[in-house]
Each structure stands twice: as C-alpha cells, then as structure tokens.
Short mmCIF file of C-alpha atoms and ligand atoms in Angstrom, two decimals:
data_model
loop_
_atom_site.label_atom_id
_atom_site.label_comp_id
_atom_site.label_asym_id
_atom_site.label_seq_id
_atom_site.Cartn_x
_atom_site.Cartn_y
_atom_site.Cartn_z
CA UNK S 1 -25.17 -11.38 16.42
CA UNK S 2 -21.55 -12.29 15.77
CA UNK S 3 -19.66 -11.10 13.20
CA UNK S 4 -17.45 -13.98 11.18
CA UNK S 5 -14.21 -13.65 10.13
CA UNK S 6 -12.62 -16.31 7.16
CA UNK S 7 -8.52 -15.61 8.13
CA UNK S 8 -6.28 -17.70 5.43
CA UNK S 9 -2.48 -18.94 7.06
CA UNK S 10 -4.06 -19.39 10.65
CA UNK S 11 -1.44 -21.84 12.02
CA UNK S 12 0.82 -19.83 12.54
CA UNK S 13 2.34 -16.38 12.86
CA UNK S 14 -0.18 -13.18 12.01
CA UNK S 15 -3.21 -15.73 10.77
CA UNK S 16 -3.07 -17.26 14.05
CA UNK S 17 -2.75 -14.12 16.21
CA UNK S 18 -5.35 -12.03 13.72
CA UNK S 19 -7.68 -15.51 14.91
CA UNK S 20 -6.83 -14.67 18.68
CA UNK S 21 -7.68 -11.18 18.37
CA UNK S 22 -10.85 -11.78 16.03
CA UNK S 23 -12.29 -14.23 18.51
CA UNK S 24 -11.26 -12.15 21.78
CA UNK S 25 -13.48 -9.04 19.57
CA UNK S 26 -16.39 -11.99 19.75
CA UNK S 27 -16.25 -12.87 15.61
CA UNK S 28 -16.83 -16.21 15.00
CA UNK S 29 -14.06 -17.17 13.07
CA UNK S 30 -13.27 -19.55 9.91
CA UNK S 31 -9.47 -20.65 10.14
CA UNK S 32 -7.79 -22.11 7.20
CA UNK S 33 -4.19 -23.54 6.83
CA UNK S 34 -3.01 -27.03 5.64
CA UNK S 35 -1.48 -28.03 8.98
CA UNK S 36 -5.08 -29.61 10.33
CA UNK S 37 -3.57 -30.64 13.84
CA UNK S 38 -2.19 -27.01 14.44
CA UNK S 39 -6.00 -26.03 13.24
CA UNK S 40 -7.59 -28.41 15.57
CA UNK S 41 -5.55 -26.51 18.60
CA UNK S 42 -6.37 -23.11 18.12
CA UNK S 43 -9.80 -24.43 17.54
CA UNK S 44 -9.99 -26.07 20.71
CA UNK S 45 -8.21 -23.30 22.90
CA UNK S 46 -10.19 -20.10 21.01
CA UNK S 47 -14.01 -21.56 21.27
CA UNK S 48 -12.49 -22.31 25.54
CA UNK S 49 -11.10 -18.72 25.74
CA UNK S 50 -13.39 -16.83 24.12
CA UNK S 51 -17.25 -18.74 23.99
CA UNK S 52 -17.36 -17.86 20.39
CA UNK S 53 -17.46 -20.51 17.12
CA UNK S 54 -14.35 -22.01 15.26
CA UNK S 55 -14.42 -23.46 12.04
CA UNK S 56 -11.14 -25.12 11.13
CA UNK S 57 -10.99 -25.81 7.27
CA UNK S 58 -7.74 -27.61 6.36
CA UNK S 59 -7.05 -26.66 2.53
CA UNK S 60 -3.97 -25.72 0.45
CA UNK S 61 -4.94 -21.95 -1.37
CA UNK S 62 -3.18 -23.52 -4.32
CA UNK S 63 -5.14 -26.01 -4.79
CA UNK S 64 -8.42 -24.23 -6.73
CA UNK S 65 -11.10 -26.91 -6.90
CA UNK S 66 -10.69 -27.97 -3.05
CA UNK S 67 -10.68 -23.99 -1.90
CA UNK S 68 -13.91 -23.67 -4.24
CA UNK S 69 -15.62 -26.36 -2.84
CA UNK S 70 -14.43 -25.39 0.71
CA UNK S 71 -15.94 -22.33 -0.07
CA UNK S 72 -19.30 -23.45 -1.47
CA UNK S 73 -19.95 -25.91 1.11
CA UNK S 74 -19.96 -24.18 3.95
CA UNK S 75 -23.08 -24.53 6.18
CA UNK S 76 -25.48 -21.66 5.48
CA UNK S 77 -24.58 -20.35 9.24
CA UNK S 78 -21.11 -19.68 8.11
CA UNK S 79 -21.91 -18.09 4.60
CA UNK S 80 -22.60 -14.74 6.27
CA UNK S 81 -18.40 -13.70 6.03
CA UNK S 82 -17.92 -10.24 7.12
CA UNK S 83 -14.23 -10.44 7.10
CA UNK S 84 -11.75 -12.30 4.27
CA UNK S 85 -8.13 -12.38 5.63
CA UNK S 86 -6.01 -13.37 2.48
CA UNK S 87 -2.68 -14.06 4.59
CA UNK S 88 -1.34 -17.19 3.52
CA UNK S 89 1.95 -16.76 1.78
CA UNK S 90 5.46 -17.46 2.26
CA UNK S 91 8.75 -16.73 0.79
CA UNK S 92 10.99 -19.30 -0.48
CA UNK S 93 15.17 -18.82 -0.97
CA UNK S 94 16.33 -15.95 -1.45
CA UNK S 95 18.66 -15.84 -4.45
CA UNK S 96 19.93 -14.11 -6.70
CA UNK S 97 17.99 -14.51 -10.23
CA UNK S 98 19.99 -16.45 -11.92
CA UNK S 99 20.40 -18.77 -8.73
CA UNK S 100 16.87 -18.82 -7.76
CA UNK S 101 14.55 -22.04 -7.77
CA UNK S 102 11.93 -22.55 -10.25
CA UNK S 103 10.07 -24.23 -7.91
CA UNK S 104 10.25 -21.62 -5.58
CA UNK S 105 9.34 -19.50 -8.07
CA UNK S 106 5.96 -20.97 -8.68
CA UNK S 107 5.36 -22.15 -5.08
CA UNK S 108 5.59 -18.33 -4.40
CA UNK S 109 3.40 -17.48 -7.33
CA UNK S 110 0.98 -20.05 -6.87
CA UNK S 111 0.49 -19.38 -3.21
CA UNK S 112 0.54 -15.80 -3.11
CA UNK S 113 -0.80 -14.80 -5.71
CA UNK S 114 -3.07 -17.35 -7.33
CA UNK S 115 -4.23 -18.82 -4.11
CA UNK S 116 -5.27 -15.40 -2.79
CA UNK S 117 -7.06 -14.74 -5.65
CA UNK S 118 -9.07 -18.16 -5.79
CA UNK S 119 -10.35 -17.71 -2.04
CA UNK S 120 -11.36 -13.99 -2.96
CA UNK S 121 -13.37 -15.17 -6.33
CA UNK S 122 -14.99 -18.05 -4.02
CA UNK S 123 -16.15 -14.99 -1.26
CA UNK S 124 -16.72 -11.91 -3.21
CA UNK S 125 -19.83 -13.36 -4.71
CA UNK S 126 -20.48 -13.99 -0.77
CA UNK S 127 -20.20 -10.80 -0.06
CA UNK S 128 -22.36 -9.18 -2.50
CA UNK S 129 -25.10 -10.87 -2.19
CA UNK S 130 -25.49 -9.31 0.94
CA UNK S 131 -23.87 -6.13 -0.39
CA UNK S 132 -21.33 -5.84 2.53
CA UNK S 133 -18.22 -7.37 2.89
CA UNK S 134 -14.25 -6.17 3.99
CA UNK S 135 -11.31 -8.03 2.43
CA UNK S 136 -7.81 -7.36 3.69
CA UNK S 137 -4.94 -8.46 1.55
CA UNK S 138 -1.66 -8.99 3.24
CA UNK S 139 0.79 -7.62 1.35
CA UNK S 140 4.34 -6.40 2.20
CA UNK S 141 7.17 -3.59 2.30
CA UNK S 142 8.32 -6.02 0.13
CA UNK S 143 5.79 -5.02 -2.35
CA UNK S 144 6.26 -1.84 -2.40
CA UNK S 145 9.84 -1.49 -3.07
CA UNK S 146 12.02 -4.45 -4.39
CA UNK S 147 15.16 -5.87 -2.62
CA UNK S 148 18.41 -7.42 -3.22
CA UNK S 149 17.45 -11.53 -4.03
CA UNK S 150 13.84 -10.55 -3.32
CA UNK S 151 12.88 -11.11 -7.06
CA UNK S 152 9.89 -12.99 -7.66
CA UNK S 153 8.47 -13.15 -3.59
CA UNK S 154 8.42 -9.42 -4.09
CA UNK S 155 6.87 -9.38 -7.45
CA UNK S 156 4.44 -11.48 -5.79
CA UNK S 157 3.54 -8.91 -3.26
CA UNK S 158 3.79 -6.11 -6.17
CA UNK S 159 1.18 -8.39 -7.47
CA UNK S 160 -1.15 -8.39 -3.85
CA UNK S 161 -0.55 -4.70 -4.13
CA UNK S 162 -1.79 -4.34 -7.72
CA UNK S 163 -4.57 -6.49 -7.11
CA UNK S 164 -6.05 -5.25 -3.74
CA UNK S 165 -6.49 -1.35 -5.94
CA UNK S 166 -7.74 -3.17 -8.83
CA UNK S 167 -10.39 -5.18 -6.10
CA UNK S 168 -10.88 -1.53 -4.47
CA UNK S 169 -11.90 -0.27 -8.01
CA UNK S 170 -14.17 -3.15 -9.01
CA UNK S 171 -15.77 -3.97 -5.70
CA UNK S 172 -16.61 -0.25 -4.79
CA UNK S 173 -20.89 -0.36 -6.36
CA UNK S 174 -21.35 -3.53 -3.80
CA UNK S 175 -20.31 -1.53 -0.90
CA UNK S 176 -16.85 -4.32 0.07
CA UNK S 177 -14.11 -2.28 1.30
CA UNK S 178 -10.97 -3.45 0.66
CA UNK S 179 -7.79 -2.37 2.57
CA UNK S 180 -4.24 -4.09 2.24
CA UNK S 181 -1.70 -4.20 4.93
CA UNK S 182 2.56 -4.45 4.09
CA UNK S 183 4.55 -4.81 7.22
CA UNK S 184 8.01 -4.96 7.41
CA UNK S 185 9.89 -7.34 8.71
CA UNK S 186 8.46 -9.60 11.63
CA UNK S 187 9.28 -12.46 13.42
CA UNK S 188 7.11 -15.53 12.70
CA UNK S 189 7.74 -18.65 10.99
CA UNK S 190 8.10 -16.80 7.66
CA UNK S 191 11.98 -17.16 7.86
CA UNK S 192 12.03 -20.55 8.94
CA UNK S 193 10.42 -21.12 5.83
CA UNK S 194 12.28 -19.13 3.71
CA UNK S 195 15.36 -20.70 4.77
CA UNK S 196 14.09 -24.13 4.65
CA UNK S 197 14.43 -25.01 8.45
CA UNK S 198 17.76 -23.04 8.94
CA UNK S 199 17.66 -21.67 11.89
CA UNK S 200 20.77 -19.39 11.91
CA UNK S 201 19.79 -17.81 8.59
CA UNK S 202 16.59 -17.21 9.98
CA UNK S 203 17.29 -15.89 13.84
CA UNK S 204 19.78 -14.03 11.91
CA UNK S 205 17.18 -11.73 9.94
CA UNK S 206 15.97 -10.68 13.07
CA UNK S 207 19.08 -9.73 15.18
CA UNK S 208 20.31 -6.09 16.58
CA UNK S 209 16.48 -4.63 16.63
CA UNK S 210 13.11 -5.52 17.69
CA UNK S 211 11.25 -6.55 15.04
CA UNK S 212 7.38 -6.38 14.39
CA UNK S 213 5.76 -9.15 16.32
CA UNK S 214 2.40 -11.21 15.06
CA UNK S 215 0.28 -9.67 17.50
CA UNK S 216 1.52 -5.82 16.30
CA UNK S 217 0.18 -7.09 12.67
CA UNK S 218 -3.32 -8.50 14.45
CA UNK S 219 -4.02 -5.31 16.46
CA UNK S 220 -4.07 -3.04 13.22
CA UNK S 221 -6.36 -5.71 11.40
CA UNK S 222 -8.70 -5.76 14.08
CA UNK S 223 -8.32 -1.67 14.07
CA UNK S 224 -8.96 -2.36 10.24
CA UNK S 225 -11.87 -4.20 10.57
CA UNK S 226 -13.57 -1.82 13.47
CA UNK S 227 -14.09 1.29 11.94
CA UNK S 228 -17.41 2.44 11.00
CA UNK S 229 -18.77 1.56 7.60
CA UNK S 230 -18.40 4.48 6.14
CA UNK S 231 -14.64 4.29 6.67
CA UNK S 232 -11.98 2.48 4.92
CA UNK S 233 -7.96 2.18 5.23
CA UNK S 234 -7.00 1.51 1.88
CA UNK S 235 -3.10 0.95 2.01
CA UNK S 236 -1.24 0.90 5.48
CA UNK S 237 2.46 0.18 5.37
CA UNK S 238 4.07 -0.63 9.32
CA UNK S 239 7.89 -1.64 10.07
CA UNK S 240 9.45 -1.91 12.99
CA UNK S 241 10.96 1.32 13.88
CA UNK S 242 14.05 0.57 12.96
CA UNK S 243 13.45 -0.19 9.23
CA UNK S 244 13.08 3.01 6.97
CA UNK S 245 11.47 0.78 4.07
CA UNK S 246 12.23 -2.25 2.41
CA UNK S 247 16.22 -2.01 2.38
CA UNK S 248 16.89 0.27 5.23
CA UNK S 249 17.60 -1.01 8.71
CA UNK S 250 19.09 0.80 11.82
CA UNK S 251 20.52 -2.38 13.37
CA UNK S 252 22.62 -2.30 16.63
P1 NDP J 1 4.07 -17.76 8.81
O1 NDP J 1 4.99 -18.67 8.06
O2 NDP J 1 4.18 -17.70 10.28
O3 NDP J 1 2.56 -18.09 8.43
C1 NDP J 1 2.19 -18.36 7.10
C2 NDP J 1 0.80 -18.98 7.10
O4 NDP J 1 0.43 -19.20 5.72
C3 NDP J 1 0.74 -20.32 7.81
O5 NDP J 1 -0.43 -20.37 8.59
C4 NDP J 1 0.67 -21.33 6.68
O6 NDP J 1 -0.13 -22.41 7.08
C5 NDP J 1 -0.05 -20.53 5.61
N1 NDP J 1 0.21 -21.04 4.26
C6 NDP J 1 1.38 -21.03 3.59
N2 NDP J 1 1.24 -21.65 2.42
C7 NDP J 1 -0.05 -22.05 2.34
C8 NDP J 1 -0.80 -22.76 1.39
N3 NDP J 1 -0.26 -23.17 0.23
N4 NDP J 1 -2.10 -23.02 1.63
C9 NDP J 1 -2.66 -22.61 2.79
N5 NDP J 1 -2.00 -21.95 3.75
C10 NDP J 1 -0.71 -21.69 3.52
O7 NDP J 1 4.31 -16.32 8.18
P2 NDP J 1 3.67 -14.88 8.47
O8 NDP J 1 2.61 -14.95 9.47
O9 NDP J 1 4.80 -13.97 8.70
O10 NDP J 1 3.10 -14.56 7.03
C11 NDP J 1 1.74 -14.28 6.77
C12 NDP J 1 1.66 -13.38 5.56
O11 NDP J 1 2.31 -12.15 5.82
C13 NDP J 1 2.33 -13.94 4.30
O12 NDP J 1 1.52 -13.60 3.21
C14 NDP J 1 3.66 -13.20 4.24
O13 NDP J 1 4.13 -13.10 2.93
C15 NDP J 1 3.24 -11.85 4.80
N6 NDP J 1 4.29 -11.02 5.36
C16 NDP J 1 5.16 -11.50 6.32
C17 NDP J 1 6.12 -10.66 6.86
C18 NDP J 1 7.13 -11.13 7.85
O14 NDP J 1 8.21 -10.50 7.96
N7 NDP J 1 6.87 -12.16 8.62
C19 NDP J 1 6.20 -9.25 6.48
C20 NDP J 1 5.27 -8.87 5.44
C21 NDP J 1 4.34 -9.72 4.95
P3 NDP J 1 0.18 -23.97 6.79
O15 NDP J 1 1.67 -24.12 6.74
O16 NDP J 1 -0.49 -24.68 7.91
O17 NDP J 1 -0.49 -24.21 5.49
C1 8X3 J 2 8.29 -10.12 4.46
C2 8X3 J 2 9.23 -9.04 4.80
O1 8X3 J 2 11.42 -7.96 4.14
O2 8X3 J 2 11.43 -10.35 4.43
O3 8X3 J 2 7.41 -9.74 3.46
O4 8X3 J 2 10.37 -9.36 2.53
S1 8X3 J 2 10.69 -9.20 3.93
#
C-alpha cells in the first residue's frame, strides 16, 4: 500500500518539488498552499505522471480553525499520514530593527511559527494513534546563526529549530521521528517574496554562485523519509558550497 505524504507550501519552490519527488517514490500525497489554481496543476500533472493520489487542500497555516478542520475532515483514506512536511514559510523585508515592519513581523511569526505548529497539533494525534509517524520541520541556516536585518524571520527559524528538539523529546514514547532540515540559501520564490515582487533585489541574492536548487532540498527529504525505522536524521544543515554558514559566501 502507498505511503501518504501531507507537504505544507506545495505551490511552489521545495513544497512543490518535495510533492514531485514524493509522488515519483509512489506516496500518495496531500498538498496544501493557499494558491488553489497552482494546487489544482500539480494535482492534475502528478496523479498523470506518476498513477498515484493527490489531494489538493487550499488553506492559509495561519488561519487555525480552517487548518483544524482541514485536518479533521479528511476522508478516513487519507487519515493514515506517514509523512508531515511543515514547509510553508516566507520571509518578509529585510530591515534593520528599527526599520522593520510590524506586519512583517507577525506575518513571519504567524506563518512560521504558529502555522507550523497548528498543522503539527492537528497530525500528531494522527500519528499516534497508529503509533508511527515522521515530521520534518523546515527550518534554516538562518536559524541557526542570525544575520545582518535577519531579525525576527530568523528568530522564527530559531523558533522551528527549538521546537522540532522539543517535538523530538515529547514525541519519542509514540515512536514519530522527527528530523528538521536548514538549507542555505536557494533559489525559489522565497526572494520574490521577501522583496515584495522586486526582481533585482531578488536575482541579486543569488548572483556570482550556484545556489541550492528546490529539487537539491526534495532529494534529502525523500532520503529523510526512506531510511529504515529504526533510523532517524535529527538536524541536517545543507548550503550551497559556496556558503560557509549563514553570513559567509564565496561569491565570484
Ligand atoms: P517559496 O516562496 O517558493 O514557497 C513557499 C511556500 O509556502 C509556497 O508554497 C506558499 O504557498 C507557502 N506559504 C507561504 N505562506 C503560507 C501561508 N500563510 N499558508 C499556507 N502556505 C503558505 O519558498 P521556499 O520553497 O524557498 O520556502 C519553503 C520553506 O523553506 C520556507 O519555510 C522557508 O522559510 C524555508 N527556507 C527557504 C530557503 C531559501 O533560501 N529559499 C532556505 C532555508 C529555508 P502559497 O503562496 O500558495 O500559500
Ligand atoms: C532562507 C535562507 O539566508 O535568506 O532561510 O535566510 S536566508
């Protein structure tokens, strides 16, 4: 029988190529996102490619009644989650403190950190029921070291960082493993959205090295995800190889 994968962020950038890789590994695979057209596609082209079962569900991980009720009404075929992806996230500005948007601020906090934390709650009692269960968190270098105008999108993946230990802790007596991944910097939409649609500032971040791409980030999940049950990656940090850590770039 088919495993099933639940991947948060799966419009676009590592959600959607962790959904390509899931399905081409024959999961059957719950997508989430709140862009339900973009949903609809990869839908569409993933049960064509692959023969296996998509369920888009279009929700906003903000948003905790809808991603509860998302949760607890899914048909009983699709209750059986062997995988939780928490990927959705985003970064917003990046300004100093005392320039910074509020409403970044909590945008970031609310997504990354709250949301995250609402579709685990909604799964974990999935999960042990059936006393099985992986959940990888999607953290960042970002979270492991802070950066100039980073402030509170790294505190946010301090936070992921925190939280998928304290999950590891708490989780280990029902047999869930829990491993987090930070990655450096890649090139997805994350920038784009970051920079609020400016391009420059975005293709900038990216220039004089190869970055990581979305399917480098999918290939270690599924890696993740395949090893035996008695074997768990806890933490796994990968940059491109030019970037040392979070500050350090070799840029040509
Ligand atoms: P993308 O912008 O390409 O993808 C982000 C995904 O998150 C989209 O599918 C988006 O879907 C979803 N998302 C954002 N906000 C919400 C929300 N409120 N509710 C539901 N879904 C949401 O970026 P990446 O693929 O790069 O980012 C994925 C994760 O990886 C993020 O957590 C990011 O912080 C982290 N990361 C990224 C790195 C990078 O350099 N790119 C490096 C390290 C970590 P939609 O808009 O349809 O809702
Ligand atoms: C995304 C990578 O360096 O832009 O988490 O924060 S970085």
């Amino acid at each position: 029988m088919n495993k099933t994968v639940l991947i948060t962020g799966a419009t676009s950038g590592f959600g959607k190529a962790m959904a390509e890789k899931f399905a081409g590994a024959k999961y059957n695979c719950i997508i989430t996102g709140r862009r339900a057209d973009k949903l609809a596609e990869i839908a569409n082209k993933l049960t064509t490619e692959y023969g296996v079962d998509i369920l888009p569900l279009v929700f906003d991980v903000q948003d905790k009644s809808t991603v509860f009720n998302a949760i607890e009404t899914l048909p009983e075929a699709w209750k059986t989650i062997d995988v939780l992806i928490n990927n959705a996230g985003l970064a917003l500005g990046k300004d100093s403190f005392e320039d910074a948007s509020l409403d970044d601020w909590e945008t970031m906090i609310d997504t990354n950190i709250k949301g995250l934390l609402y579709v685990s709650k909604a799964v974990v009692p999935l999960m042990i029921a059936r006393q099985s269960g992986h959940i990888i968190n999607l953290g960042s270098t970002a979270g492991k070291d802070v950066y100039k105008e980073g402030n509170v999108y790294c505190a946010t993946k301090f936070a992921v960082d925190a939280i998928s230990k304290s999950m590891r802790i708490d989780l280990l007596p029902n047999k869930i493993k829990v491993t987090a991944i930070h990655p450096g910097a890649a090139d997805t939409e994350f920038s784009n959205v970051r920079f609020k649609g400016d391009g420059s500032k975005a293709v900038a971040v990216y220039a004089g090295y190869s970055p990581l791409q979305a399917i480098d980030v999918a290939d270690i999940a599924l890696y993740c995800a395949s090893l035996p049950p008695h074997v768990c990656i806890n933490d796994l940090v990968v940059t491109p190889t030019a970037q040392a850590n979070a500050t350090v770039f070799h840029k040509e």
